[in-house]
């Protein structure tokens, strides 16, 4: 059985003088998440916890350093996240989110990293994240940096879905459903509640209707069904994702392993 790694080298543990020699040519991994309602059984932090755990494992397996996760996300929408009809969601408007990411990318470009990897965990972030990267003209801003950005669900293969979730409702409707519940049961079982909500009629993909009836669109903020979720399924999915990321990244940008201080890697709770 493969063992997860939560203790990895963190960018924030560097001192300023260590930054140039440590970061030039290295890989930097940035989880981009959210704080969004995930029904009565999952915590608000799901969209941060999953990319954070994945980022830690990617750093452990391919080298590099971990940036602190970005916890605030783009607006939750009714047909992919339940919208703002449920308490708890904290969001940033789309144009502000793009501006925020653009400023962060400009600051990160000064580090001279060889590869910047952005792992997204919130459905509505995706298009805005890609737009921010494209809009800052990365070949000019990051002439020596490979920028790789993806949402974790994009790495799930059709074969994996066919084998494990034959009646898949679509990723837009998987919000707080079988995959997120299973991943959280594997990654953070202590915060998963016992209820397993099921919504028999997931919303169709790509159709937006207004006004929104939250009770028709979801069941307690869950768009499909969490029934059948298990830590075992979450474990299989997590390692499928890790293999997918490692496959995308191939060899490390540089054989970097974090701070050159002699201190070991620093643990932090996901
Ligand atoms: Zn989610």
Short mmCIF file of C-alpha atoms in Angstrom, two decimals, residues 72-230:
data_model
loop_
_atom_site.label_atom_id
_atom_site.label_comp_id
_atom_site.label_asym_id
_atom_site.label_seq_id
_atom_site.Cartn_x
_atom_site.Cartn_y
_atom_site.Cartn_z
CA UNK A 72 -10.68 31.74 -1.47
CA UNK A 73 -12.30 30.85 -4.75
CA UNK A 74 -14.42 32.16 -7.56
CA UNK A 75 -18.16 32.41 -7.01
CA UNK A 76 -20.02 29.17 -6.44
CA UNK A 77 -22.70 28.65 -9.09
CA UNK A 78 -26.04 26.90 -8.55
CA UNK A 79 -25.51 24.14 -11.11
CA UNK A 80 -21.97 23.27 -10.18
CA UNK A 81 -21.56 24.18 -6.52
CA UNK A 82 -24.99 24.91 -5.14
CA UNK A 83 -24.44 28.64 -5.47
CA UNK A 84 -24.79 31.04 -2.58
CA UNK A 85 -28.07 29.53 -1.42
CA UNK A 86 -26.30 27.71 1.39
CA UNK A 87 -24.33 29.20 4.29
CA UNK A 88 -20.57 29.08 4.56
CA UNK A 89 -19.26 29.84 1.08
CA UNK A 90 -16.61 32.59 0.92
CA UNK A 91 -15.82 33.75 -2.58
CA UNK A 92 -14.09 36.36 -4.71
CA UNK A 93 -15.77 37.93 -7.75
CA UNK A 94 -14.46 36.59 -11.07
CA UNK A 95 -12.77 39.79 -12.30
CA UNK A 96 -11.14 40.32 -8.90
CA UNK A 97 -10.02 36.69 -8.85
CA UNK A 98 -8.32 37.11 -12.23
CA UNK A 99 -6.65 40.33 -11.05
CA UNK A 100 -5.54 38.62 -7.85
CA UNK A 101 -4.06 35.64 -9.70
CA UNK A 102 -2.40 37.94 -12.23
CA UNK A 103 -0.67 39.87 -9.43
CA UNK A 104 0.43 36.63 -7.77
CA UNK A 105 1.81 35.29 -11.05
CA UNK A 106 3.75 38.51 -11.63
CA UNK A 107 5.31 38.21 -8.16
CA UNK A 108 6.08 34.53 -8.65
CA UNK A 109 7.72 35.23 -12.00
CA UNK A 110 10.52 37.03 -10.15
CA UNK A 111 11.60 33.76 -8.54
CA UNK A 112 12.91 32.30 -11.79
CA UNK A 113 11.46 28.86 -11.13
CA UNK A 114 11.82 26.19 -13.78
CA UNK A 115 8.26 25.00 -13.39
CA UNK A 116 5.15 26.39 -11.74
CA UNK A 117 2.40 23.85 -11.16
CA UNK A 118 -1.10 25.06 -10.23
CA UNK A 119 -3.52 22.40 -8.98
CA UNK A 120 -7.13 23.57 -8.86
CA UNK A 121 -9.82 22.07 -6.65
CA UNK A 122 -12.83 24.36 -7.21
CA UNK A 123 -14.95 23.88 -10.31
CA UNK A 124 -15.71 27.54 -11.00
CA UNK A 125 -12.04 28.56 -10.69
CA UNK A 126 -10.91 26.73 -13.77
CA UNK A 127 -11.70 29.11 -16.63
CA UNK A 128 -10.62 32.14 -14.60
CA UNK A 129 -7.35 30.49 -13.63
CA UNK A 130 -6.55 29.65 -17.23
CA UNK A 131 -7.52 33.17 -18.32
CA UNK A 132 -5.23 34.73 -15.69
CA UNK A 133 -2.30 32.62 -16.88
CA UNK A 134 -2.96 33.30 -20.54
CA UNK A 135 -3.63 36.99 -19.90
CA UNK A 136 -0.24 37.60 -18.30
CA UNK A 137 1.55 36.36 -21.46
CA UNK A 138 3.55 33.66 -19.67
CA UNK A 139 6.19 33.29 -22.38
CA UNK A 140 7.13 36.93 -21.80
CA UNK A 141 6.55 37.04 -18.05
CA UNK A 142 8.07 33.60 -17.40
CA UNK A 143 10.58 33.12 -20.23
CA UNK A 144 12.34 30.27 -18.42
CA UNK A 145 9.33 28.79 -16.64
CA UNK A 146 7.02 26.01 -17.70
CA UNK A 147 3.55 26.76 -16.30
CA UNK A 148 1.28 23.75 -15.82
CA UNK A 149 -2.27 24.28 -14.53
CA UNK A 150 -5.11 21.80 -14.22
CA UNK A 151 -8.12 20.85 -12.14
CA UNK A 152 -7.68 17.51 -10.38
CA UNK A 153 -10.73 15.95 -12.03
CA UNK A 154 -9.23 16.55 -15.46
CA UNK A 155 -6.74 13.79 -14.69
CA UNK A 156 -9.39 11.13 -14.13
CA UNK A 157 -9.39 8.89 -17.18
CA UNK A 158 -12.48 7.56 -18.94
CA UNK A 159 -11.29 4.03 -18.19
CA UNK A 160 -11.06 4.78 -14.47
CA UNK A 161 -14.55 6.24 -14.43
CA UNK A 162 -16.00 3.34 -16.41
CA UNK A 163 -14.46 0.87 -13.97
CA UNK A 164 -15.31 2.65 -10.72
CA UNK A 165 -18.32 4.93 -11.38
CA UNK A 166 -20.30 3.56 -14.31
CA UNK A 167 -23.26 5.94 -13.72
CA UNK A 168 -21.21 9.09 -13.59
CA UNK A 169 -23.29 12.33 -13.49
CA UNK A 170 -20.62 14.64 -14.97
CA UNK A 171 -18.00 16.65 -13.10
CA UNK A 172 -20.20 19.74 -12.79
CA UNK A 173 -22.66 17.62 -10.76
CA UNK A 174 -20.07 15.74 -8.73
CA UNK A 175 -20.06 18.57 -6.21
CA UNK A 176 -20.06 16.93 -2.75
CA UNK A 177 -20.91 13.68 -4.50
CA UNK A 178 -19.26 10.30 -4.74
CA UNK A 179 -15.72 11.36 -5.68
CA UNK A 180 -15.27 14.29 -3.31
CA UNK A 181 -16.85 12.37 -0.43
CA UNK A 182 -14.64 9.34 -1.07
CA UNK A 183 -11.49 11.43 -1.37
CA UNK A 184 -12.27 13.20 1.90
CA UNK A 185 -13.00 9.86 3.61
CA UNK A 186 -9.49 8.83 2.62
CA UNK A 187 -7.70 12.13 3.21
CA UNK A 188 -9.51 13.58 6.22
CA UNK A 189 -11.93 11.00 7.67
CA UNK A 190 -12.13 12.94 10.93
CA UNK A 191 -14.13 15.76 9.32
CA UNK A 192 -16.56 13.68 7.21
CA UNK A 193 -20.01 13.39 8.77
CA UNK A 194 -22.17 10.27 8.60
CA UNK A 195 -24.95 11.54 6.33
CA UNK A 196 -24.82 10.53 2.64
CA UNK A 197 -27.22 12.84 0.75
CA UNK A 198 -28.56 11.81 -2.63
CA UNK A 199 -30.08 14.01 -5.31
CA UNK A 200 -31.91 11.86 -7.86
CA UNK A 201 -31.94 14.39 -10.70
CA UNK A 202 -28.52 16.05 -11.13
CA UNK A 203 -28.64 19.27 -13.17
CA UNK A 204 -27.60 19.00 -16.81
CA UNK A 205 -24.18 20.27 -17.79
CA UNK A 206 -23.92 23.62 -19.50
CA UNK A 207 -27.51 24.80 -19.00
CA UNK A 208 -28.08 27.74 -16.70
CA UNK A 209 -31.61 28.51 -15.55
CA UNK A 210 -32.83 31.49 -13.63
CA UNK A 211 -34.56 31.91 -11.25
CA UNK A 212 -32.91 29.10 -9.37
CA UNK A 213 -34.83 26.74 -7.13
CA UNK A 214 -32.10 25.43 -4.84
CA UNK A 215 -34.30 22.58 -3.61
CA UNK A 216 -34.88 21.35 -7.15
CA UNK A 217 -31.27 21.87 -8.20
CA UNK A 218 -29.77 19.99 -5.27
CA UNK A 219 -30.45 18.03 -2.13
CA UNK A 220 -29.05 20.04 0.79
CA UNK A 221 -26.39 21.47 -1.51
CA UNK A 222 -25.43 18.11 -3.02
CA UNK A 223 -26.00 17.95 -6.79
CA UNK A 224 -25.73 14.21 -7.36
CA UNK A 225 -25.22 11.45 -4.82
CA UNK A 226 -22.70 10.64 -2.13
CA UNK A 227 -24.19 7.17 -1.64
CA UNK A 228 -21.61 4.42 -1.86
CA UNK A 229 -18.69 6.69 -1.04
CA UNK A 230 -15.81 4.95 0.71
#
